[in-house]
mmCIF file of C-alpha atoms in Angstrom:
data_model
loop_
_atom_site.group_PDB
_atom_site.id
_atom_site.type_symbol
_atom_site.label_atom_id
_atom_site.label_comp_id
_atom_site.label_asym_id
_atom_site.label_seq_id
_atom_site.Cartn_x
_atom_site.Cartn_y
_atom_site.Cartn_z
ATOM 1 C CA UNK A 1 5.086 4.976 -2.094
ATOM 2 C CA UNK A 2 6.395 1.449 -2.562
ATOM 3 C CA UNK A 3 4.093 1.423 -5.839
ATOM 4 C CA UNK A 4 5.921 4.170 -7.118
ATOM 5 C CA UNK A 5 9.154 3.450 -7.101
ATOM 6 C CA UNK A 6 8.857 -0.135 -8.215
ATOM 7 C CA UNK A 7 7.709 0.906 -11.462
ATOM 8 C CA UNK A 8 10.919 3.099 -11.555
ATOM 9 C CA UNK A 9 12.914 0.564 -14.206
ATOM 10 C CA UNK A 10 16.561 1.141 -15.287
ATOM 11 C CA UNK A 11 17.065 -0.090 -19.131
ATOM 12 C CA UNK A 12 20.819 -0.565 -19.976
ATOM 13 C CA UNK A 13 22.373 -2.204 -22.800
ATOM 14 C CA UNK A 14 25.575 -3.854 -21.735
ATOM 15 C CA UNK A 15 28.569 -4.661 -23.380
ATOM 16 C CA UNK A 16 31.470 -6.761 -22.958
ATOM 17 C CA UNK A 17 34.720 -4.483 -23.826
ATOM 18 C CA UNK A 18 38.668 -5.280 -23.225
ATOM 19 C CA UNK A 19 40.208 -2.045 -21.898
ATOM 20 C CA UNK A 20 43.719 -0.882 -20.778
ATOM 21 C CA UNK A 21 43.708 0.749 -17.270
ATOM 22 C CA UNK A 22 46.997 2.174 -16.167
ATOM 23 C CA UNK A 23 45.892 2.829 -12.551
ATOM 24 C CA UNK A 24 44.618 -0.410 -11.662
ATOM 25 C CA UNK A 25 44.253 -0.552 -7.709
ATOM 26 C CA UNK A 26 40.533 1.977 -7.524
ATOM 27 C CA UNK A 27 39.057 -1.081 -9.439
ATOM 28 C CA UNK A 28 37.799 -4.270 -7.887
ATOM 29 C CA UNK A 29 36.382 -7.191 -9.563
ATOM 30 C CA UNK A 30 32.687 -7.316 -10.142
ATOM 31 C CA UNK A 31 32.601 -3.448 -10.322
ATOM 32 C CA UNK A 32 30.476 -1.662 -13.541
ATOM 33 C CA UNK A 33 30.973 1.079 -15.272
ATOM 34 C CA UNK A 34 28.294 3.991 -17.285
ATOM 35 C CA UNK A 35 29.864 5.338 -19.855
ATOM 36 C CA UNK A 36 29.185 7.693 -23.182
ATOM 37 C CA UNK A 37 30.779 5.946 -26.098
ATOM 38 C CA UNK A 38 31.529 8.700 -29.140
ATOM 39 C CA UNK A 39 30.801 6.432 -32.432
ATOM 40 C CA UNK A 40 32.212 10.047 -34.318
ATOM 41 C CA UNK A 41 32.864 13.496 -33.945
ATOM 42 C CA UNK A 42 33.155 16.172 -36.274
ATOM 43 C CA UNK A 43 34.467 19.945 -35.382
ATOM 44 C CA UNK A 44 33.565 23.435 -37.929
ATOM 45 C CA UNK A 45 30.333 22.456 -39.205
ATOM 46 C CA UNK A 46 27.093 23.898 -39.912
ATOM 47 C CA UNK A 47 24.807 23.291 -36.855
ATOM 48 C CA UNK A 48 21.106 23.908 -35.904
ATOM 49 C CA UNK A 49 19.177 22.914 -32.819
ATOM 50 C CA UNK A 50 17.872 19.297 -33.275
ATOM 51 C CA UNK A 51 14.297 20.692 -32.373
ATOM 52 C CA UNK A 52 14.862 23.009 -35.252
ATOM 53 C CA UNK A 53 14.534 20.264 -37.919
ATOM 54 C CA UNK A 54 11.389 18.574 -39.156
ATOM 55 C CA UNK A 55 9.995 16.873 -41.851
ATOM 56 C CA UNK A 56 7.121 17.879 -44.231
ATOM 57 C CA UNK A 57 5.368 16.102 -47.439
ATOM 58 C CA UNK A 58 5.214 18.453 -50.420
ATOM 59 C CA UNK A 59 2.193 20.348 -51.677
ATOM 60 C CA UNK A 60 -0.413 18.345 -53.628
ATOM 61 C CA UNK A 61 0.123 19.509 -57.292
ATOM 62 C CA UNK A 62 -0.820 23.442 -58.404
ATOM 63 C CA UNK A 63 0.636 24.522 -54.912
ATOM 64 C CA UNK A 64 4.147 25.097 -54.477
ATOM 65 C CA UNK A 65 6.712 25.258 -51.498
ATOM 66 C CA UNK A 66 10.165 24.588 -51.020
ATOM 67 C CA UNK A 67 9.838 20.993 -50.793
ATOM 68 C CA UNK A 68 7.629 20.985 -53.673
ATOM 69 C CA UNK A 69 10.323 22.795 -55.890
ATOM 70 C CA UNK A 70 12.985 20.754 -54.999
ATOM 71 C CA UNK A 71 11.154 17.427 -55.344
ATOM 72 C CA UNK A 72 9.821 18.628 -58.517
ATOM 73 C CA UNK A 73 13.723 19.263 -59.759
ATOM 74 C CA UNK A 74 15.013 15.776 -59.071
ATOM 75 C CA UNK A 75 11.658 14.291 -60.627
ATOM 76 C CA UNK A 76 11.894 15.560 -64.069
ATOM 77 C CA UNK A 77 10.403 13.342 -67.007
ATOM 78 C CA UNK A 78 8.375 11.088 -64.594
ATOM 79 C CA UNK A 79 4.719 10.661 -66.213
ATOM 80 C CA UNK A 80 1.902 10.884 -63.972
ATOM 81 C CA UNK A 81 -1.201 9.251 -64.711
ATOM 82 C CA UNK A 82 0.524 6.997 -67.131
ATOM 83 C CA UNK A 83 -0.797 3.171 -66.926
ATOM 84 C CA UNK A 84 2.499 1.467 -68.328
ATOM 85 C CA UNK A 85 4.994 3.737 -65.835
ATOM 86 C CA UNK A 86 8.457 2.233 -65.726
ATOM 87 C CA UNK A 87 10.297 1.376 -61.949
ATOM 88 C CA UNK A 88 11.925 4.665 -62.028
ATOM 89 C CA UNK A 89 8.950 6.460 -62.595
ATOM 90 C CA UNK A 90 7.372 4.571 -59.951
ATOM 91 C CA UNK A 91 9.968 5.728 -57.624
ATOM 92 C CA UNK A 92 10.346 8.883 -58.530
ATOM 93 C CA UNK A 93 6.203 9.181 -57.717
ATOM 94 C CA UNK A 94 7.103 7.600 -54.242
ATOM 95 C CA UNK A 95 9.979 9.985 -53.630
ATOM 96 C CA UNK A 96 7.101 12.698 -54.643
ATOM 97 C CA UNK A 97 5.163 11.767 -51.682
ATOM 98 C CA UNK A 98 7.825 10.953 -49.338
ATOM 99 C CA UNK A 99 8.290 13.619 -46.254
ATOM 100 C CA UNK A 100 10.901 16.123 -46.886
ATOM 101 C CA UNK A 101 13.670 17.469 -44.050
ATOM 102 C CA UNK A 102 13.352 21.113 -43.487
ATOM 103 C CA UNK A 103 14.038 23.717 -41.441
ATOM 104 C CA UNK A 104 12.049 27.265 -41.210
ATOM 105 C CA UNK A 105 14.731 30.157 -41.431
ATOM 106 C CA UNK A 106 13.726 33.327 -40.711
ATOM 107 C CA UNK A 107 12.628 36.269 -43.481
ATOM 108 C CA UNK A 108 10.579 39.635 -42.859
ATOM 109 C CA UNK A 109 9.291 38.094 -39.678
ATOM 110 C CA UNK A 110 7.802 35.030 -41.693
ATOM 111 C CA UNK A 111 8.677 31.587 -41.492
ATOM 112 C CA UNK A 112 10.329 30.157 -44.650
ATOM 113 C CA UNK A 113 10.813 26.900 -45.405
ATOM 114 C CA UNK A 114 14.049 25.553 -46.355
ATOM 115 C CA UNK A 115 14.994 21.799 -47.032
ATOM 116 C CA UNK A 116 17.878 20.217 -45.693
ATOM 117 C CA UNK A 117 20.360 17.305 -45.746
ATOM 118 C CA UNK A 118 21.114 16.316 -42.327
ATOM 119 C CA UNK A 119 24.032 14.767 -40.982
ATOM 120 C CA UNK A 120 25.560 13.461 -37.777
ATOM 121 C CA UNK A 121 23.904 14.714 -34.605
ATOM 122 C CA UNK A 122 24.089 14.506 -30.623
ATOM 123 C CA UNK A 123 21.264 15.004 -27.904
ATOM 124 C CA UNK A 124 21.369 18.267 -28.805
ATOM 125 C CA UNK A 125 22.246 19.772 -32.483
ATOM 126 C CA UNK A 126 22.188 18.266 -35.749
ATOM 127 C CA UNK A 127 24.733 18.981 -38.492
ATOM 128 C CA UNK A 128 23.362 20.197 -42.085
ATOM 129 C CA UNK A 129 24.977 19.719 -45.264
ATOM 130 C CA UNK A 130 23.247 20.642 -47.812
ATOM 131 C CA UNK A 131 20.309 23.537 -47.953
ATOM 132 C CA UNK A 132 21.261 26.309 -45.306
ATOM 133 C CA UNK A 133 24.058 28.606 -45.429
ATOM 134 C CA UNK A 134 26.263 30.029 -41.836
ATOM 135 C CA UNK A 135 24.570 32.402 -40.193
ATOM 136 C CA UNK A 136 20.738 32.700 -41.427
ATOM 137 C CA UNK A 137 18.620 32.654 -38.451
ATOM 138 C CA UNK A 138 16.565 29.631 -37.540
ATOM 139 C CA UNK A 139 12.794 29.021 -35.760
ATOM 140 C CA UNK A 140 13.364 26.952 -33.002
ATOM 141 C CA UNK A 141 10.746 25.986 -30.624
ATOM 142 C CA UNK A 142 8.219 23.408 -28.698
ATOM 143 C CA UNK A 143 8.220 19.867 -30.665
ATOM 144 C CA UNK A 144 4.384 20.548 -31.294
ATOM 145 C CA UNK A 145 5.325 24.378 -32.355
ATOM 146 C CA UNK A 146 8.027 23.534 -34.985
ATOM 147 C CA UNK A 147 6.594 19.542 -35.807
ATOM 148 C CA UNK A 148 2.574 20.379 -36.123
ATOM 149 C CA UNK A 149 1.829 24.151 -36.473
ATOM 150 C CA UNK A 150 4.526 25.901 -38.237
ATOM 151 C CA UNK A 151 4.267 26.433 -41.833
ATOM 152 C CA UNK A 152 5.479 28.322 -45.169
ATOM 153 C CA UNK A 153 4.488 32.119 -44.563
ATOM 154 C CA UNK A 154 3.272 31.732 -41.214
ATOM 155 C CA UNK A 155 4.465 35.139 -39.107
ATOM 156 C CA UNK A 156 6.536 33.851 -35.883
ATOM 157 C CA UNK A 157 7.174 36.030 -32.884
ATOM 158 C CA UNK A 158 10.910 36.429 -32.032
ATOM 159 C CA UNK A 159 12.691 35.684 -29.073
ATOM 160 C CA UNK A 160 15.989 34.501 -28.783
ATOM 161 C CA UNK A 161 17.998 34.437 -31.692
ATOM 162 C CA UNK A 162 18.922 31.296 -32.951
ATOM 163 C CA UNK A 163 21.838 31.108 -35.874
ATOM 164 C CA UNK A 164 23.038 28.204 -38.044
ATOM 165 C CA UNK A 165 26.229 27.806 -36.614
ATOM 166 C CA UNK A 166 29.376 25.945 -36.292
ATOM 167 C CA UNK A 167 29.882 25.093 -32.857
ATOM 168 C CA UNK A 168 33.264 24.391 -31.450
ATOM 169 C CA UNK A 169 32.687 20.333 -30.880
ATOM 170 C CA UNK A 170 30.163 18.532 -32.830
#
């Protein structure tokens, strides 16, 4: 219907770019051009499937996860409660309570939960530096599946293997 496809909009950012073409006469003036601009690459690194990673906030205290553990190790000393607390203890109460990255690796048919450093990433995978080792196999799933339901312990039902890997490009 007319209705429907004038509510079809095309958002573009455009740019104005000096380039060298050595075949010149294919181009006219006026003409534009799509294109995918790679801001960096990296090649042999440890990759999961961006769907794979999500964040959770640590346990409220006398419960204990991963994230809880590893929060609790970089927040040694701070003084809860305390009415005179000093700026780093402040922040080091905010950091408690900030969401964590993780991904849930794969154990006995339960989902554990492992934190992670990301780093660069394309539509696709995400690269992880810090937290998960070549090889160990990750849950991957639904956004609402991985994002909302999943948790520490929780059995998951196996299809297709998914492994941290290093893919060929990055």
């Amino acid at each position: 219907s007319a209705l429907a496809s004038s509510a079809q909009t095309q958002e573009g950012t455009r740019f104005e770019v000096k380039i060298r073409i050595k075949e010149k006469e294919v181009f006219r003036p006026g003409m534009s051009v799509t294109a995918d601009i790679e801001t960096r690459s990296k090649t042999n690194v440890l990759a999961v499937p961006i769907q794979s990673v999500t964040t959770r906030l640590p346990k409220k205290s006398g419960e204990t996860n991963a994230v809880s553990v590893a929060v609790q190790k970089t927040n040694t000393g701070s003084v809860a409660g305390s009415t005179n607390t000093s700026k780093a203890d402040r922040k080091a109460i905010e950091a408690a309570n900030k969401p964590v990255e993780v991904v849930f690796v794969v154990e006995n048919d339960m989902a554990k939960m492992v934190p992670v450093k990301r780093g660069i990433s394309d539509d696709e995978y995400v690269e992880i530096i810090e937290g998960l080792t070549e090889g160990r196999e990750v849950v991957s799933g639904g956004y609402k599946a991985i994002s909302r339901d999943l948790e520490d312990s929780k059995k998951v039902k196996q299809g297709v293997a998914t492994l941290a890997s290093s893919p060929e490009k990055k």
